[in-house]
PDB file of C-alpha atoms in Angstrom:
ATOM      1  CA  MET A   1     -37.339  60.738 -64.110  1.00  0.00           C
ATOM      2  CA  SER A   2     -39.072  58.195 -65.919  1.00  0.00           C
ATOM      3  CA  ARG A   3     -38.357  54.406 -66.096  1.00  0.00           C
ATOM      4  CA  PRO A   4     -36.882  53.088 -69.176  1.00  0.00           C
ATOM      5  CA  PRO A   5     -39.383  50.449 -71.065  1.00  0.00           C
ATOM      6  CA  LEU A   6     -37.296  47.665 -69.504  1.00  0.00           C
ATOM      7  CA  TYR A   7     -35.895  48.392 -66.052  1.00  0.00           C
ATOM      8  CA  GLY A   8     -35.577  45.260 -64.152  1.00  0.00           C
ATOM      9  CA  VAL A   9     -35.836  41.210 -63.812  1.00  0.00           C
ATOM     10  CA  GLY A  10     -38.140  38.804 -62.265  1.00  0.00           C
ATOM     11  CA  ILE A  11     -37.042  35.417 -61.536  1.00  0.00           C
ATOM     12  CA  PHE A  12     -39.324  32.567 -61.309  1.00  0.00           C
ATOM     13  CA  VAL A  13     -37.642  29.689 -58.741  1.00  0.00           C
ATOM     14  CA  PRO A  14     -39.493  26.302 -58.532  1.00  0.00           C
ATOM     15  CA  VAL A  15     -39.574  25.066 -54.841  1.00  0.00           C
ATOM     16  CA  SER A  16     -40.740  21.964 -53.143  1.00  0.00           C
ATOM     17  CA  ASP A  17     -41.417  23.538 -49.813  1.00  0.00           C
ATOM     18  CA  LEU A  18     -42.368  27.089 -49.949  1.00  0.00           C
ATOM     19  CA  LYS A  19     -41.920  27.848 -46.106  1.00  0.00           C
ATOM     20  CA  ARG A  20     -38.473  26.234 -46.090  1.00  0.00           C
ATOM     21  CA  SER A  21     -37.341  28.096 -49.281  1.00  0.00           C
ATOM     22  CA  THR A  22     -38.899  31.488 -47.947  1.00  0.00           C
ATOM     23  CA  ALA A  23     -36.972  31.096 -44.872  1.00  0.00           C
ATOM     24  CA  TRP A  24     -33.815  30.333 -46.767  1.00  0.00           C
ATOM     25  CA  TYR A  25     -34.103  33.133 -49.377  1.00  0.00           C
ATOM     26  CA  THR A  26     -34.651  35.730 -46.420  1.00  0.00           C
ATOM     27  CA  GLU A  27     -32.200  34.401 -44.043  1.00  0.00           C
ATOM     28  CA  VAL A  28     -29.517  33.168 -46.111  1.00  0.00           C
ATOM     29  CA  LEU A  29     -29.790  35.571 -49.179  1.00  0.00           C
ATOM     30  CA  GLY A  30     -31.282  38.552 -47.135  1.00  0.00           C
ATOM     31  CA  LEU A  31     -34.632  38.810 -49.750  1.00  0.00           C
ATOM     32  CA  GLU A  32     -37.251  40.742 -48.579  1.00  0.00           C
ATOM     33  CA  VAL A  33     -40.827  39.292 -48.913  1.00  0.00           C
ATOM     34  CA  ILE A  34     -43.058  41.818 -50.833  1.00  0.00           C
ATOM     35  CA  HIS A  35     -46.118  39.476 -51.565  1.00  0.00           C
ATOM     36  CA  MET A  36     -47.387  36.304 -50.239  1.00  0.00           C
ATOM     37  CA  ASP A  37     -49.800  33.964 -52.195  1.00  0.00           C
ATOM     38  CA  GLU A  38     -49.843  30.919 -50.054  1.00  0.00           C
ATOM     39  CA  PRO A  39     -49.564  28.158 -50.468  1.00  0.00           C
ATOM     40  CA  ASN A  40     -48.603  28.662 -54.066  1.00  0.00           C
ATOM     41  CA  ALA A  41     -46.007  31.508 -54.297  1.00  0.00           C
ATOM     42  CA  VAL A  42     -43.904  34.011 -52.489  1.00  0.00           C
ATOM     43  CA  VAL A  43     -42.557  37.176 -54.259  1.00  0.00           C
ATOM     44  CA  MET A  44     -39.297  38.654 -52.753  1.00  0.00           C
ATOM     45  CA  ARG A  45     -36.968  41.476 -53.697  1.00  0.00           C
ATOM     46  CA  MET A  46     -33.242  41.874 -53.650  1.00  0.00           C
ATOM     47  CA  ASN A  47     -32.153  45.364 -52.627  1.00  0.00           C
ATOM     48  CA  ASP A  48     -34.574  47.549 -54.437  1.00  0.00           C
ATOM     49  CA  GLU A  49     -37.376  46.423 -57.027  1.00  0.00           C
ATOM     50  CA  LYS A  50     -34.991  46.000 -60.022  1.00  0.00           C
ATOM     51  CA  VAL A  51     -34.661  42.383 -59.261  1.00  0.00           C
ATOM     52  CA  THR A  52     -37.406  40.147 -57.824  1.00  0.00           C
ATOM     53  CA  PHE A  53     -37.565  36.384 -57.164  1.00  0.00           C
ATOM     54  CA  CYS A  54     -40.903  34.747 -57.140  1.00  0.00           C
ATOM     55  CA  LEU A  55     -40.653  31.058 -55.311  1.00  0.00           C
ATOM     56  CA  VAL A  56     -43.254  29.005 -56.976  1.00  0.00           C
ATOM     57  CA  ARG A  57     -44.515  25.817 -55.039  1.00  0.00           C
ATOM     58  CA  SER A  58     -44.021  23.216 -57.763  1.00  0.00           C
ATOM     59  CA  TYR A  59     -44.298  19.402 -57.854  1.00  0.00           C
ATOM     60  CA  GLU A  60     -41.353  17.127 -59.076  1.00  0.00           C
ATOM     61  CA  VAL A  61     -38.848  19.973 -58.915  1.00  0.00           C
ATOM     62  CA  LYS A  62     -35.951  18.948 -61.121  1.00  0.00           C
ATOM     63  CA  GLN A  63     -33.026  21.062 -62.143  1.00  0.00           C
ATOM     64  CA  PRO A  64     -32.074  21.175 -65.703  1.00  0.00           C
ATOM     65  CA  ASP A  65     -28.308  20.990 -66.480  1.00  0.00           C
ATOM     66  CA  PHE A  66     -26.845  24.049 -68.411  1.00  0.00           C
ATOM     67  CA  PRO A  67     -26.000  22.882 -71.847  1.00  0.00           C
ATOM     68  CA  LYS A  68     -22.456  21.889 -72.283  1.00  0.00           C
ATOM     69  CA  ASN A  69     -20.490  24.902 -73.725  1.00  0.00           C
ATOM     70  CA  GLU A  70     -16.891  26.103 -74.058  1.00  0.00           C
ATOM     71  CA  TYR A  71     -17.392  29.295 -72.032  1.00  0.00           C
ATOM     72  CA  GLY A  72     -17.310  27.664 -68.602  1.00  0.00           C
ATOM     73  CA  VAL A  73     -21.031  28.460 -67.593  1.00  0.00           C
ATOM     74  CA  GLY A  74     -22.702  25.969 -65.591  1.00  0.00           C
ATOM     75  CA  GLN A  75     -25.850  27.806 -64.410  1.00  0.00           C
ATOM     76  CA  TYR A  76     -28.568  30.120 -65.523  1.00  0.00           C
ATOM     77  CA  PHE A  77     -27.718  33.434 -63.651  1.00  0.00           C
ATOM     78  CA  ASN A  78     -25.439  34.991 -61.352  1.00  0.00           C
ATOM     79  CA  LEU A  79     -25.752  37.146 -58.349  1.00  0.00           C
ATOM     80  CA  HIS A  80     -23.299  40.042 -58.196  1.00  0.00           C
ATOM     81  CA  THR A  81     -21.361  41.281 -55.211  1.00  0.00           C
ATOM     82  CA  THR A  82     -18.511  43.785 -54.309  1.00  0.00           C
ATOM     83  CA  ASN A  83     -16.509  41.267 -52.248  1.00  0.00           C
ATOM     84  CA  VAL A  84     -16.845  37.574 -53.281  1.00  0.00           C
ATOM     85  CA  SER A  85     -14.777  36.391 -50.487  1.00  0.00           C
ATOM     86  CA  GLU A  86     -16.745  37.797 -47.748  1.00  0.00           C
ATOM     87  CA  ILE A  87     -19.989  36.899 -49.205  1.00  0.00           C
ATOM     88  CA  HIS A  88     -18.609  33.256 -49.519  1.00  0.00           C
ATOM     89  CA  GLN A  89     -17.607  33.156 -45.954  1.00  0.00           C
ATOM     90  CA  ARG A  90     -21.020  34.755 -44.789  1.00  0.00           C
ATOM     91  CA  LEU A  91     -23.134  32.283 -46.921  1.00  0.00           C
ATOM     92  CA  ALA A  92     -20.956  29.335 -45.513  1.00  0.00           C
ATOM     93  CA  ALA A  93     -21.435  30.303 -41.980  1.00  0.00           C
ATOM     94  CA  LYS A  94     -25.211  30.021 -42.574  1.00  0.00           C
ATOM     95  CA  GLY A  95     -24.742  26.579 -43.586  1.00  0.00           C
ATOM     96  CA  ALA A  96     -25.409  27.487 -47.555  1.00  0.00           C
ATOM     97  CA  ASP A  97     -24.201  24.983 -50.060  1.00  0.00           C
ATOM     98  CA  VAL A  98     -21.399  27.005 -51.748  1.00  0.00           C
ATOM     99  CA  GLY A  99     -18.716  25.961 -54.268  1.00  0.00           C
ATOM    100  CA  GLU A 100     -14.963  26.793 -54.038  1.00  0.00           C
ATOM    101  CA  ILE A 101     -14.131  30.359 -55.318  1.00  0.00           C
ATOM    102  CA  GLU A 102     -12.709  30.308 -58.745  1.00  0.00           C
ATOM    103  CA  ASP A 103     -10.755  33.027 -60.420  1.00  0.00           C
ATOM    104  CA  PHE A 104     -11.760  33.485 -64.160  1.00  0.00           C
ATOM    105  CA  ASP A 105      -9.038  36.089 -64.911  1.00  0.00           C
ATOM    106  CA  GLU A 106     -11.582  39.100 -65.109  1.00  0.00           C
ATOM    107  CA  PHE A 107     -13.804  38.184 -62.162  1.00  0.00           C
ATOM    108  CA  LYS A 108     -14.158  35.498 -59.413  1.00  0.00           C
ATOM    109  CA  GLY A 109     -17.135  33.471 -58.450  1.00  0.00           C
ATOM    110  CA  PHE A 110     -18.553  30.492 -56.932  1.00  0.00           C
ATOM    111  CA  SER A 111     -21.686  28.361 -57.291  1.00  0.00           C
ATOM    112  CA  LEU A 112     -24.474  28.673 -54.704  1.00  0.00           C
ATOM    113  CA  THR A 113     -27.205  25.784 -54.421  1.00  0.00           C
ATOM    114  CA  ASP A 114     -30.467  26.254 -52.719  1.00  0.00           C
ATOM    115  CA  PRO A 115     -32.418  23.557 -50.814  1.00  0.00           C
ATOM    116  CA  ASP A 116     -34.211  22.284 -53.920  1.00  0.00           C
ATOM    117  CA  GLY A 117     -30.983  22.037 -55.885  1.00  0.00           C
ATOM    118  CA  ASN A 118     -31.490  25.250 -57.848  1.00  0.00           C
ATOM    119  CA  ARG A 119     -27.938  26.451 -58.730  1.00  0.00           C
ATOM    120  CA  PHE A 120     -26.784  30.019 -59.479  1.00  0.00           C
ATOM    121  CA  GLY A 121     -23.512  31.613 -59.386  1.00  0.00           C
ATOM    122  CA  VAL A 122     -22.117  34.469 -56.899  1.00  0.00           C
ATOM    123  CA  THR A 123     -19.721  36.662 -58.857  1.00  0.00           C
ATOM    124  CA  GLU A 124     -17.321  39.764 -58.208  1.00  0.00           C
TER     125      GLU A 124
END
């Protein structure tokens, strides 16, 4: 079976300390390193190759606020899970910066922030 023309996503994440961030993304989120271009970048994958993260050593890492909206969105992307309570507990036990679980009627989720302040959501 051939791949459709668009089959995955790559997410570039600015980080100030590549070694610290690589450790966080592997140990806390469970991502797998698939390519290293030290000292500039590390490419990781989540579960399979459909989602890759490229940690890019950057200078003056600043996190832009998500624009004000009426939809309640506060981050640029979400990670999906089948059990939001379990992953929230697991991440908190690993010392991750997690927000409170919120119920949004059709789904539940919480915010997760990496060591550089990159914020994303985790939703069920």
